[in-house]
Amino acid sequence: DTAVSQTPKYLVTQMGNDKSIKCEQNLGHDTMYWYKQDSKKFLKIMFSYNNKELIINETVPNRFSPKSPDKAHLNLHINSLELGDSAVYFCASSQDLLGGDEQYFGPGTRLTVT
Amino acid sequence: QKEVEQDPGPLSVPEGAIVSLNCTYSNSAFQYFMWYRQYSRKGPELLMYTYSSGNKEDGRFTAQVDKSSKYISLFIRDSQPSDSATYLCAMRKAAGNKLTFGGGTRVLVKP
């Protein structure tokens, strides 16, 4: 039974398109995150939500918009995709804000923009 | 210069050898330190965390923190082929829950 799941696993799209990635966790956690991992494996936080409230919003282009319909789901919508958006996007969750050191990651969504 | 530096490797060792990994960081505000393991095409998983200078052991794994030198290490004893993965260090400041990750070191344990 998958703890943190993401869909889709792979996404190939053209520049200028709009796409969404979905994330769900069944761990009962309060806090969820989006990370971007580039080709050099650097994992960088993008957003963090706690109980549907935005907590961390790093310097991310406003083409990226997260949405948390409930505390078990955190989706990422990307407008006007650019070549530089190609990366692996990971969703993660932690029990709460204080438990943020132990984060459970999803399998990742490999986004390729052509 | 990145806040957290990690040699990307790859680090290739024979089975049974000790694997030694390290990270250096520049910001003395980092107080809490973690090691995550990431297998190919998977998400990272927490391996160890430590909140103070000194050593922490868990089975074959030992995490070491030297805050005065801004240097952390992970040692894997009796390495196995199943330890082949990328190891990411992560750290955070006392306030907040934002983790800053190193770029990871790829480890290959050969049978």
mmCIF file with all atom_site columns, C-alpha atoms in Angstrom:
data_model
loop_
_atom_site.group_PDB
_atom_site.id
_atom_site.type_symbol
_atom_site.label_atom_id
_atom_site.label_alt_id
_atom_site.label_comp_id
_atom_site.label_asym_id
_atom_site.label_entity_id
_atom_site.label_seq_id
_atom_site.pdbx_PDB_ins_code
_atom_site.Cartn_x
_atom_site.Cartn_y
_atom_site.Cartn_z
_atom_site.occupancy
_atom_site.B_iso_or_equiv
_atom_site.pdbx_formal_charge
_atom_site.auth_seq_id
_atom_site.auth_comp_id
_atom_site.auth_asym_id
_atom_site.auth_atom_id
_atom_site.pdbx_PDB_model_num
ATOM 1   C CA . ASP A 1 1   ? 0.000  0.000  0.000   1.00 0.00 ? 1   ASP A CA 1
ATOM 2   C CA . THR A 1 2   ? 1.763  3.123  -1.284  1.00 0.00 ? 2   THR A CA 1
ATOM 3   C CA . ALA A 1 3   ? 2.343  5.795  1.363   1.00 0.00 ? 3   ALA A CA 1
ATOM 4   C CA . VAL A 1 4   ? 2.985  8.773  -0.947  1.00 0.00 ? 4   VAL A CA 1
ATOM 5   C CA . SER A 1 5   ? 1.826  8.420  -4.518  1.00 0.00 ? 5   SER A CA 1
ATOM 6   C CA . GLN A 1 6   ? 2.200  10.729 -7.480  1.00 0.00 ? 6   GLN A CA 1
ATOM 7   C CA . THR A 1 7   ? 0.602  10.786 -10.911 1.00 0.00 ? 7   THR A CA 1
ATOM 8   C CA . PRO A 1 8   ? 1.709  10.707 -13.584 1.00 0.00 ? 8   PRO A CA 1
ATOM 9   C CA . LYS A 1 9   ? 5.079  9.002  -13.238 1.00 0.00 ? 9   LYS A CA 1
ATOM 10  C CA . TYR A 1 10  ? 6.283  10.349 -16.589 1.00 0.00 ? 10  TYR A CA 1
ATOM 11  C CA . LEU A 1 11  ? 5.172  13.460 -18.396 1.00 0.00 ? 11  LEU A CA 1
ATOM 12  C CA . VAL A 1 12  ? 6.440  14.529 -21.810 1.00 0.00 ? 12  VAL A CA 1
ATOM 13  C CA . THR A 1 13  ? 5.030  17.755 -23.147 1.00 0.00 ? 13  THR A CA 1
ATOM 14  C CA . GLN A 1 14  ? 5.840  20.695 -25.358 1.00 0.00 ? 14  GLN A CA 1
ATOM 15  C CA . MET A 1 15  ? 6.915  24.172 -24.401 1.00 0.00 ? 15  MET A CA 1
ATOM 16  C CA . GLY A 1 16  ? 4.055  26.496 -23.657 1.00 0.00 ? 16  GLY A CA 1
ATOM 17  C CA . ASN A 1 17  ? 1.663  23.782 -22.450 1.00 0.00 ? 17  ASN A CA 1
ATOM 18  C CA . ASP A 1 18  ? 0.018  23.678 -19.024 1.00 0.00 ? 18  ASP A CA 1
ATOM 19  C CA . LYS A 1 19  ? 0.254  20.501 -16.947 1.00 0.00 ? 19  LYS A CA 1
ATOM 20  C CA . SER A 1 20  ? -0.621 19.221 -13.486 1.00 0.00 ? 20  SER A CA 1
ATOM 21  C CA . ILE A 1 21  ? 0.960  16.669 -11.184 1.00 0.00 ? 21  ILE A CA 1
ATOM 22  C CA . LYS A 1 22  ? -1.063 15.089 -8.409  1.00 0.00 ? 22  LYS A CA 1
ATOM 23  C CA . CYS A 1 23  ? 0.118  13.833 -5.036  1.00 0.00 ? 23  CYS A CA 1
ATOM 24  C CA . GLU A 1 24  ? -1.665 11.876 -2.346  1.00 0.00 ? 24  GLU A CA 1
ATOM 25  C CA . GLN A 1 25  ? -0.469 10.548 1.000   1.00 0.00 ? 25  GLN A CA 1
ATOM 26  C CA . ASN A 1 26  ? -2.264 7.973  3.131   1.00 0.00 ? 26  ASN A CA 1
ATOM 27  C CA . LEU A 1 27  ? -0.044 8.369  6.193   1.00 0.00 ? 27  LEU A CA 1
ATOM 28  C CA . GLY A 1 28  ? -2.307 10.793 7.988   1.00 0.00 ? 28  GLY A CA 1
ATOM 29  C CA . HIS A 1 29  ? 0.411  13.443 7.859   1.00 0.00 ? 29  HIS A CA 1
ATOM 30  C CA . ASP A 1 30  ? -0.313 17.131 8.259   1.00 0.00 ? 30  ASP A CA 1
ATOM 31  C CA . THR A 1 31  ? 2.543  18.545 6.167   1.00 0.00 ? 31  THR A CA 1
ATOM 32  C CA . MET A 1 32  ? 3.276  18.073 2.474   1.00 0.00 ? 32  MET A CA 1
ATOM 33  C CA . TYR A 1 33  ? 6.017  19.338 0.185   1.00 0.00 ? 33  TYR A CA 1
ATOM 34  C CA . TRP A 1 34  ? 6.993  19.728 -3.451  1.00 0.00 ? 34  TRP A CA 1
ATOM 35  C CA . TYR A 1 35  ? 10.636 19.377 -4.459  1.00 0.00 ? 35  TYR A CA 1
ATOM 36  C CA . LYS A 1 36  ? 12.422 19.734 -7.777  1.00 0.00 ? 36  LYS A CA 1
ATOM 37  C CA . GLN A 1 37  ? 15.437 17.516 -8.510  1.00 0.00 ? 37  GLN A CA 1
ATOM 38  C CA . ASP A 1 38  ? 17.535 18.667 -11.423 1.00 0.00 ? 38  ASP A CA 1
ATOM 39  C CA . SER A 1 39  ? 19.834 16.608 -13.632 1.00 0.00 ? 39  SER A CA 1
ATOM 40  C CA . LYS A 1 40  ? 22.698 17.049 -11.158 1.00 0.00 ? 40  LYS A CA 1
ATOM 41  C CA . LYS A 1 41  ? 20.561 15.492 -8.423  1.00 0.00 ? 41  LYS A CA 1
ATOM 42  C CA . PHE A 1 42  ? 20.128 18.677 -6.410  1.00 0.00 ? 42  PHE A CA 1
ATOM 43  C CA . LEU A 1 43  ? 16.877 18.420 -4.515  1.00 0.00 ? 43  LEU A CA 1
ATOM 44  C CA . LYS A 1 44  ? 15.362 21.814 -3.875  1.00 0.00 ? 44  LYS A CA 1
ATOM 45  C CA . ILE A 1 45  ? 12.247 22.638 -1.891  1.00 0.00 ? 45  ILE A CA 1
ATOM 46  C CA . MET A 1 46  ? 9.568  24.515 -3.808  1.00 0.00 ? 46  MET A CA 1
ATOM 47  C CA . PHE A 1 47  ? 6.532  24.584 -1.535  1.00 0.00 ? 47  PHE A CA 1
ATOM 48  C CA . SER A 1 48  ? 5.357  23.274 1.794   1.00 0.00 ? 48  SER A CA 1
ATOM 49  C CA . TYR A 1 49  ? 1.790  23.067 3.100   1.00 0.00 ? 49  TYR A CA 1
ATOM 50  C CA . ASN A 1 50  ? 0.629  22.327 6.612   1.00 0.00 ? 50  ASN A CA 1
ATOM 51  C CA . ASN A 1 51  ? -3.021 21.401 6.994   1.00 0.00 ? 51  ASN A CA 1
ATOM 52  C CA . LYS A 1 52  ? -3.798 23.016 3.647   1.00 0.00 ? 52  LYS A CA 1
ATOM 53  C CA . GLU A 1 53  ? -1.997 26.229 4.595   1.00 0.00 ? 53  GLU A CA 1
ATOM 54  C CA . LEU A 1 54  ? 1.019  27.419 2.590   1.00 0.00 ? 54  LEU A CA 1
ATOM 55  C CA . ILE A 1 55  ? 4.097  27.480 4.834   1.00 0.00 ? 55  ILE A CA 1
ATOM 56  C CA . ILE A 1 56  ? 7.094  27.574 2.498   1.00 0.00 ? 56  ILE A CA 1
ATOM 57  C CA . ASN A 1 57  ? 7.092  29.289 -0.863  1.00 0.00 ? 57  ASN A CA 1
ATOM 58  C CA . GLU A 1 58  ? 10.619 29.368 -2.233  1.00 0.00 ? 58  GLU A CA 1
ATOM 59  C CA . THR A 1 59  ? 11.690 31.575 -5.104  1.00 0.00 ? 59  THR A CA 1
ATOM 60  C CA . VAL A 1 60  ? 9.710  29.723 -7.707  1.00 0.00 ? 60  VAL A CA 1
ATOM 61  C CA . PRO A 1 61  ? 8.278  31.311 -10.882 1.00 0.00 ? 61  PRO A CA 1
ATOM 62  C CA . ASN A 1 62  ? 4.616  32.098 -10.419 1.00 0.00 ? 62  ASN A CA 1
ATOM 63  C CA . ARG A 1 63  ? 3.896  29.764 -13.337 1.00 0.00 ? 63  ARG A CA 1
ATOM 64  C CA . PHE A 1 64  ? 4.002  27.114 -10.614 1.00 0.00 ? 64  PHE A CA 1
ATOM 65  C CA . SER A 1 65  ? 0.911  26.998 -8.452  1.00 0.00 ? 65  SER A CA 1
ATOM 66  C CA . PRO A 1 66  ? 0.343  24.435 -5.723  1.00 0.00 ? 66  PRO A CA 1
ATOM 67  C CA . LYS A 1 67  ? -3.126 23.526 -4.503  1.00 0.00 ? 67  LYS A CA 1
ATOM 68  C CA . SER A 1 68  ? -4.055 21.531 -1.433  1.00 0.00 ? 68  SER A CA 1
ATOM 69  C CA . PRO A 1 69  ? -7.734 20.533 -1.500  1.00 0.00 ? 69  PRO A CA 1
ATOM 70  C CA . ASP A 1 70  ? -7.286 18.641 1.778   1.00 0.00 ? 70  ASP A CA 1
ATOM 71  C CA . LYS A 1 71  ? -4.353 17.655 3.942   1.00 0.00 ? 71  LYS A CA 1
ATOM 72  C CA . ALA A 1 72  ? -3.899 14.335 2.145   1.00 0.00 ? 72  ALA A CA 1
ATOM 73  C CA . HIS A 1 73  ? -3.499 15.900 -1.289  1.00 0.00 ? 73  HIS A CA 1
ATOM 74  C CA . LEU A 1 74  ? -1.100 18.441 -2.747  1.00 0.00 ? 74  LEU A CA 1
ATOM 75  C CA . ASN A 1 75  ? -1.195 19.109 -6.470  1.00 0.00 ? 75  ASN A CA 1
ATOM 76  C CA . LEU A 1 76  ? 1.171  21.151 -8.603  1.00 0.00 ? 76  LEU A CA 1
ATOM 77  C CA . HIS A 1 77  ? 0.000  23.031 -11.664 1.00 0.00 ? 77  HIS A CA 1
ATOM 78  C CA . ILE A 1 78  ? 2.542  24.447 -14.086 1.00 0.00 ? 78  ILE A CA 1
ATOM 79  C CA . ASN A 1 79  ? 1.586  27.037 -16.718 1.00 0.00 ? 79  ASN A CA 1
ATOM 80  C CA . SER A 1 80  ? 3.468  27.864 -19.893 1.00 0.00 ? 80  SER A CA 1
ATOM 81  C CA . LEU A 1 81  ? 6.051  25.137 -19.527 1.00 0.00 ? 81  LEU A CA 1
ATOM 82  C CA . GLU A 1 82  ? 9.666  25.973 -20.384 1.00 0.00 ? 82  GLU A CA 1
ATOM 83  C CA . LEU A 1 83  ? 12.635 23.775 -21.273 1.00 0.00 ? 83  LEU A CA 1
ATOM 84  C CA . GLY A 1 84  ? 14.220 24.550 -17.904 1.00 0.00 ? 84  GLY A CA 1
ATOM 85  C CA . ASP A 1 85  ? 11.254 22.994 -16.118 1.00 0.00 ? 85  ASP A CA 1
ATOM 86  C CA . SER A 1 86  ? 12.475 19.554 -17.188 1.00 0.00 ? 86  SER A CA 1
ATOM 87  C CA . ALA A 1 87  ? 13.341 17.732 -13.968 1.00 0.00 ? 87  ALA A CA 1
ATOM 88  C CA . VAL A 1 88  ? 12.025 15.134 -11.556 1.00 0.00 ? 88  VAL A CA 1
ATOM 89  C CA . TYR A 1 89  ? 9.382  16.527 -9.207  1.00 0.00 ? 89  TYR A CA 1
ATOM 90  C CA . PHE A 1 90  ? 8.986  14.839 -5.845  1.00 0.00 ? 90  PHE A CA 1
ATOM 91  C CA . CYS A 1 91  ? 6.131  15.137 -3.448  1.00 0.00 ? 91  CYS A CA 1
ATOM 92  C CA . ALA A 1 92  ? 6.836  14.393 0.219   1.00 0.00 ? 92  ALA A CA 1
ATOM 93  C CA . SER A 1 93  ? 5.015  14.439 3.518   1.00 0.00 ? 93  SER A CA 1
ATOM 94  C CA . SER A 1 94  ? 5.918  14.595 7.191   1.00 0.00 ? 94  SER A CA 1
ATOM 95  C CA . GLN A 1 95  ? 3.865  14.054 10.288  1.00 0.00 ? 95  GLN A CA 1
ATOM 96  C CA . ASP A 1 96  ? 3.744  17.734 11.082  1.00 0.00 ? 96  ASP A CA 1
ATOM 97  C CA . LEU A 1 97  ? 5.911  20.834 10.987  1.00 0.00 ? 97  LEU A CA 1
ATOM 98  C CA . LEU A 1 98  ? 8.000  19.646 13.923  1.00 0.00 ? 98  LEU A CA 1
ATOM 99  C CA . GLY A 1 99  ? 8.542  16.252 12.283  1.00 0.00 ? 99  GLY A CA 1
ATOM 100 C CA . GLY A 1 100 ? 9.899  17.798 9.109   1.00 0.00 ? 100 GLY A CA 1
ATOM 101 C CA . ASP A 1 101 ? 13.233 16.022 9.344   1.00 0.00 ? 101 ASP A CA 1
ATOM 102 C CA . GLU A 1 102 ? 11.631 12.684 8.530   1.00 0.00 ? 102 GLU A CA 1
ATOM 103 C CA . GLN A 1 103 ? 9.992  13.193 5.214   1.00 0.00 ? 103 GLN A CA 1
ATOM 104 C CA . TYR A 1 104 ? 8.421  10.440 3.161   1.00 0.00 ? 104 TYR A CA 1
ATOM 105 C CA . PHE A 1 105 ? 8.914  10.897 -0.544  1.00 0.00 ? 105 PHE A CA 1
ATOM 106 C CA . GLY A 1 106 ? 6.818  9.771  -3.448  1.00 0.00 ? 106 GLY A CA 1
ATOM 107 C CA . PRO A 1 107 ? 8.326  7.999  -6.456  1.00 0.00 ? 107 PRO A CA 1
ATOM 108 C CA . GLY A 1 108 ? 8.717  11.212 -8.438  1.00 0.00 ? 108 GLY A CA 1
ATOM 109 C CA . THR A 1 109 ? 7.287  12.571 -11.680 1.00 0.00 ? 109 THR A CA 1
ATOM 110 C CA . ARG A 1 110 ? 9.818  12.825 -14.500 1.00 0.00 ? 110 ARG A CA 1
ATOM 111 C CA . LEU A 1 111 ? 8.850  15.882 -16.544 1.00 0.00 ? 111 LEU A CA 1
ATOM 112 C CA . THR A 1 112 ? 10.404 16.387 -19.959 1.00 0.00 ? 112 THR A CA 1
ATOM 113 C CA . VAL A 1 113 ? 9.631  19.577 -21.848 1.00 0.00 ? 113 VAL A CA 1
ATOM 114 C CA . THR A 1 114 ? 10.491 19.534 -25.552 1.00 0.00 ? 114 THR A CA 1
ATOM 115 C CA . GLN B 2 1   ? 28.771 28.431 -4.046  1.00 0.00 ? 1   GLN B CA 1
ATOM 116 C CA . LYS B 2 2   ? 26.112 26.065 -2.738  1.00 0.00 ? 2   LYS B CA 1
ATOM 117 C CA . GLU B 2 3   ? 25.231 26.131 0.962   1.00 0.00 ? 3   GLU B CA 1
ATOM 118 C CA . VAL B 2 4   ? 25.837 22.385 1.194   1.00 0.00 ? 4   VAL B CA 1
ATOM 119 C CA . GLU B 2 5   ? 28.596 20.685 -0.779  1.00 0.00 ? 5   GLU B CA 1
ATOM 120 C CA . GLN B 2 6   ? 28.853 16.997 -1.481  1.00 0.00 ? 6   GLN B CA 1
ATOM 121 C CA . ASP B 2 7   ? 31.184 15.141 -3.814  1.00 0.00 ? 7   ASP B CA 1
ATOM 122 C CA . PRO B 2 8   ? 28.990 13.634 -6.553  1.00 0.00 ? 8   PRO B CA 1
ATOM 123 C CA . GLY B 2 9   ? 31.178 10.532 -6.965  1.00 0.00 ? 9   GLY B CA 1
ATOM 124 C CA . PRO B 2 10  ? 30.724 7.883  -8.113  1.00 0.00 ? 10  PRO B CA 1
ATOM 125 C CA . LEU B 2 11  ? 32.380 6.143  -5.210  1.00 0.00 ? 11  LEU B CA 1
ATOM 126 C CA . SER B 2 12  ? 33.107 2.537  -6.085  1.00 0.00 ? 12  SER B CA 1
ATOM 127 C CA . VAL B 2 13  ? 34.043 0.061  -3.344  1.00 0.00 ? 13  VAL B CA 1
ATOM 128 C CA . PRO B 2 14  ? 34.281 -3.726 -3.085  1.00 0.00 ? 14  PRO B CA 1
ATOM 129 C CA . GLU B 2 15  ? 31.687 -5.574 -1.043  1.00 0.00 ? 15  GLU B CA 1
ATOM 130 C CA . GLY B 2 16  ? 32.572 -5.616 2.646   1.00 0.00 ? 16  GLY B CA 1
ATOM 131 C CA . ALA B 2 17  ? 34.530 -2.368 2.551   1.00 0.00 ? 17  ALA B CA 1
ATOM 132 C CA . ILE B 2 18  ? 33.729 0.715  4.607   1.00 0.00 ? 18  ILE B CA 1
ATOM 133 C CA . VAL B 2 19  ? 32.009 3.489  2.687   1.00 0.00 ? 19  VAL B CA 1
ATOM 134 C CA . SER B 2 20  ? 32.874 6.990  3.851   1.00 0.00 ? 20  SER B CA 1
ATOM 135 C CA . LEU B 2 21  ? 30.702 9.913  2.759   1.00 0.00 ? 21  LEU B CA 1
ATOM 136 C CA . ASN B 2 22  ? 30.786 13.528 3.779   1.00 0.00 ? 22  ASN B CA 1
ATOM 137 C CA . CYS B 2 23  ? 29.233 16.934 3.365   1.00 0.00 ? 23  CYS B CA 1
ATOM 138 C CA . THR B 2 24  ? 30.493 20.388 4.150   1.00 0.00 ? 24  THR B CA 1
ATOM 139 C CA . TYR B 2 25  ? 28.285 23.376 4.755   1.00 0.00 ? 25  TYR B CA 1
ATOM 140 C CA . SER B 2 26  ? 28.849 27.082 5.011   1.00 0.00 ? 26  SER B CA 1
ATOM 141 C CA . ASN B 2 27  ? 25.972 28.290 7.174   1.00 0.00 ? 27  ASN B CA 1
ATOM 142 C CA . SER B 2 28  ? 26.525 27.856 10.901  1.00 0.00 ? 28  SER B CA 1
ATOM 143 C CA . ALA B 2 29  ? 22.778 28.291 11.418  1.00 0.00 ? 29  ALA B CA 1
ATOM 144 C CA . PHE B 2 30  ? 22.296 24.656 10.365  1.00 0.00 ? 30  PHE B CA 1
ATOM 145 C CA . GLN B 2 31  ? 21.690 22.671 13.532  1.00 0.00 ? 31  GLN B CA 1
ATOM 146 C CA . TYR B 2 32  ? 19.993 19.446 12.493  1.00 0.00 ? 32  TYR B CA 1
ATOM 147 C CA . PHE B 2 33  ? 21.462 16.924 10.094  1.00 0.00 ? 33  PHE B CA 1
ATOM 148 C CA . MET B 2 34  ? 20.078 14.002 8.139   1.00 0.00 ? 34  MET B CA 1
ATOM 149 C CA . TRP B 2 35  ? 21.193 11.415 5.637   1.00 0.00 ? 35  TRP B CA 1
ATOM 150 C CA . TYR B 2 36  ? 18.786 10.225 2.971   1.00 0.00 ? 36  TYR B CA 1
ATOM 151 C CA . ARG B 2 37  ? 19.336 7.296  0.602   1.00 0.00 ? 37  ARG B CA 1
ATOM 152 C CA . GLN B 2 38  ? 17.940 7.384  -2.923  1.00 0.00 ? 38  GLN B CA 1
ATOM 153 C CA . TYR B 2 39  ? 17.839 4.336  -5.146  1.00 0.00 ? 39  TYR B CA 1
ATOM 154 C CA . SER B 2 40  ? 17.744 4.876  -8.895  1.00 0.00 ? 40  SER B CA 1
ATOM 155 C CA . ARG B 2 41  ? 14.363 6.130  -10.122 1.00 0.00 ? 41  ARG B CA 1
ATOM 156 C CA . LYS B 2 42  ? 12.974 6.249  -6.567  1.00 0.00 ? 42  LYS B CA 1
ATOM 157 C CA . GLY B 2 43  ? 12.303 8.940  -3.991  1.00 0.00 ? 43  GLY B CA 1
ATOM 158 C CA . PRO B 2 44  ? 14.768 9.550  -1.150  1.00 0.00 ? 44  PRO B CA 1
ATOM 159 C CA . GLU B 2 45  ? 14.226 7.766  2.169   1.00 0.00 ? 45  GLU B CA 1
ATOM 160 C CA . LEU B 2 46  ? 15.511 8.843  5.554   1.00 0.00 ? 46  LEU B CA 1
ATOM 161 C CA . LEU B 2 47  ? 18.472 6.805  6.756   1.00 0.00 ? 47  LEU B CA 1
ATOM 162 C CA . MET B 2 48  ? 19.667 8.641  9.824   1.00 0.00 ? 48  MET B CA 1
ATOM 163 C CA . TYR B 2 49  ? 19.319 11.932 11.611  1.00 0.00 ? 49  TYR B CA 1
ATOM 164 C CA . THR B 2 50  ? 21.388 13.561 14.301  1.00 0.00 ? 50  THR B CA 1
ATOM 165 C CA . TYR B 2 51  ? 20.975 16.773 16.188  1.00 0.00 ? 51  TYR B CA 1
ATOM 166 C CA . SER B 2 52  ? 24.252 17.155 18.007  1.00 0.00 ? 52  SER B CA 1
ATOM 167 C CA . SER B 2 53  ? 27.969 17.014 17.406  1.00 0.00 ? 53  SER B CA 1
ATOM 168 C CA . GLY B 2 54  ? 29.512 13.600 17.823  1.00 0.00 ? 54  GLY B CA 1
ATOM 169 C CA . ASN B 2 55  ? 28.664 10.117 16.587  1.00 0.00 ? 55  ASN B CA 1
ATOM 170 C CA . LYS B 2 56  ? 25.400 8.258  16.224  1.00 0.00 ? 56  LYS B CA 1
ATOM 171 C CA . GLU B 2 57  ? 25.274 4.571  15.346  1.00 0.00 ? 57  GLU B CA 1
ATOM 172 C CA . ASP B 2 58  ? 22.471 2.529  13.845  1.00 0.00 ? 58  ASP B CA 1
ATOM 173 C CA . GLY B 2 59  ? 23.420 -0.953 12.765  1.00 0.00 ? 59  GLY B CA 1
ATOM 174 C CA . ARG B 2 60  ? 26.020 -0.720 10.012  1.00 0.00 ? 60  ARG B CA 1
ATOM 175 C CA . PHE B 2 61  ? 25.606 3.049  9.745   1.00 0.00 ? 61  PHE B CA 1
ATOM 176 C CA . THR B 2 62  ? 27.411 5.738  11.734  1.00 0.00 ? 62  THR B CA 1
ATOM 177 C CA . ALA B 2 63  ? 26.662 9.438  11.350  1.00 0.00 ? 63  ALA B CA 1
ATOM 178 C CA . GLN B 2 64  ? 29.186 11.952 12.554  1.00 0.00 ? 64  GLN B CA 1
ATOM 179 C CA . VAL B 2 65  ? 28.748 15.699 12.990  1.00 0.00 ? 65  VAL B CA 1
ATOM 180 C CA . ASP B 2 66  ? 31.453 18.267 13.603  1.00 0.00 ? 66  ASP B CA 1
ATOM 181 C CA . LYS B 2 67  ? 29.727 21.620 13.913  1.00 0.00 ? 67  LYS B CA 1
ATOM 182 C CA . SER B 2 68  ? 32.952 23.501 14.583  1.00 0.00 ? 68  SER B CA 1
ATOM 183 C CA . SER B 2 69  ? 34.318 22.390 11.191  1.00 0.00 ? 69  SER B CA 1
ATOM 184 C CA . LYS B 2 70  ? 30.883 22.468 9.488   1.00 0.00 ? 70  LYS B CA 1
ATOM 185 C CA . TYR B 2 71  ? 31.422 18.902 8.354   1.00 0.00 ? 71  TYR B CA 1
ATOM 186 C CA . ILE B 2 72  ? 29.234 15.820 8.560   1.00 0.00 ? 72  ILE B CA 1
ATOM 187 C CA . SER B 2 73  ? 30.010 12.237 7.635   1.00 0.00 ? 73  SER B CA 1
ATOM 188 C CA . LEU B 2 74  ? 28.257 8.947  7.093   1.00 0.00 ? 74  LEU B CA 1
ATOM 189 C CA . PHE B 2 75  ? 30.067 5.637  7.370   1.00 0.00 ? 75  PHE B CA 1
ATOM 190 C CA . ILE B 2 76  ? 28.687 2.347  6.122   1.00 0.00 ? 76  ILE B CA 1
ATOM 191 C CA . ARG B 2 77  ? 30.409 -0.743 7.498   1.00 0.00 ? 77  ARG B CA 1
ATOM 192 C CA . ASP B 2 78  ? 30.431 -4.135 5.796   1.00 0.00 ? 78  ASP B CA 1
ATOM 193 C CA . SER B 2 79  ? 28.971 -2.609 2.636   1.00 0.00 ? 79  SER B CA 1
ATOM 194 C CA . GLN B 2 80  ? 26.624 -4.704 0.521   1.00 0.00 ? 80  GLN B CA 1
ATOM 195 C CA . PRO B 2 81  ? 25.661 -4.443 -3.160  1.00 0.00 ? 81  PRO B CA 1
ATOM 196 C CA . SER B 2 82  ? 22.204 -3.401 -1.907  1.00 0.00 ? 82  SER B CA 1
ATOM 197 C CA . ASP B 2 83  ? 23.853 -0.265 -0.471  1.00 0.00 ? 83  ASP B CA 1
ATOM 198 C CA . SER B 2 84  ? 24.480 0.935  -4.030  1.00 0.00 ? 84  SER B CA 1
ATOM 199 C CA . ALA B 2 85  ? 22.505 4.162  -4.211  1.00 0.00 ? 85  ALA B CA 1
ATOM 200 C CA . THR B 2 86  ? 22.874 7.927  -4.036  1.00 0.00 ? 86  THR B CA 1
ATOM 201 C CA . TYR B 2 87  ? 23.318 9.305  -0.525  1.00 0.00 ? 87  TYR B CA 1
ATOM 202 C CA . LEU B 2 88  ? 22.036 12.803 0.128   1.00 0.00 ? 88  LEU B CA 1
ATOM 203 C CA . CYS B 2 89  ? 22.891 14.828 3.184   1.00 0.00 ? 89  CYS B CA 1
ATOM 204 C CA . ALA B 2 90  ? 20.272 17.282 4.383   1.00 0.00 ? 90  ALA B CA 1
ATOM 205 C CA . MET B 2 91  ? 20.225 19.893 7.089   1.00 0.00 ? 91  MET B CA 1
ATOM 206 C CA . ARG B 2 92  ? 18.014 22.562 8.560   1.00 0.00 ? 92  ARG B CA 1
ATOM 207 C CA . LYS B 2 93  ? 18.179 25.557 10.831  1.00 0.00 ? 93  LYS B CA 1
ATOM 208 C CA . ALA B 2 94  ? 16.776 25.554 14.325  1.00 0.00 ? 94  ALA B CA 1
ATOM 209 C CA . ALA B 2 95  ? 13.589 27.331 13.292  1.00 0.00 ? 95  ALA B CA 1
ATOM 210 C CA . GLY B 2 96  ? 11.318 26.111 10.519  1.00 0.00 ? 96  GLY B CA 1
ATOM 211 C CA . ASN B 2 97  ? 11.175 22.812 8.685   1.00 0.00 ? 97  ASN B CA 1
ATOM 212 C CA . LYS B 2 98  ? 12.925 23.653 5.440   1.00 0.00 ? 98  LYS B CA 1
ATOM 213 C CA . LEU B 2 99  ? 15.549 21.055 4.538   1.00 0.00 ? 99  LEU B CA 1
ATOM 214 C CA . THR B 2 100 ? 18.565 22.027 2.445   1.00 0.00 ? 100 THR B CA 1
ATOM 215 C CA . PHE B 2 101 ? 20.001 19.064 0.575   1.00 0.00 ? 101 PHE B CA 1
ATOM 216 C CA . GLY B 2 102 ? 23.454 18.346 -0.794  1.00 0.00 ? 102 GLY B CA 1
ATOM 217 C CA . GLY B 2 103 ? 23.738 17.158 -4.379  1.00 0.00 ? 103 GLY B CA 1
ATOM 218 C CA . GLY B 2 104 ? 24.251 13.534 -3.342  1.00 0.00 ? 104 GLY B CA 1
ATOM 219 C CA . THR B 2 105 ? 27.105 11.064 -3.687  1.00 0.00 ? 105 THR B CA 1
ATOM 220 C CA . ARG B 2 106 ? 26.563 8.044  -5.887  1.00 0.00 ? 106 ARG B CA 1
ATOM 221 C CA . VAL B 2 107 ? 27.898 4.857  -4.305  1.00 0.00 ? 107 VAL B CA 1
ATOM 222 C CA . LEU B 2 108 ? 28.511 1.596  -6.107  1.00 0.00 ? 108 LEU B CA 1
ATOM 223 C CA . VAL B 2 109 ? 29.307 -1.524 -4.070  1.00 0.00 ? 109 VAL B CA 1
ATOM 224 C CA . LYS B 2 110 ? 30.736 -4.242 -6.282  1.00 0.00 ? 110 LYS B CA 1
ATOM 225 C CA . PRO B 2 111 ? 30.221 -7.919 -5.379  1.00 0.00 ? 111 PRO B CA 1
#
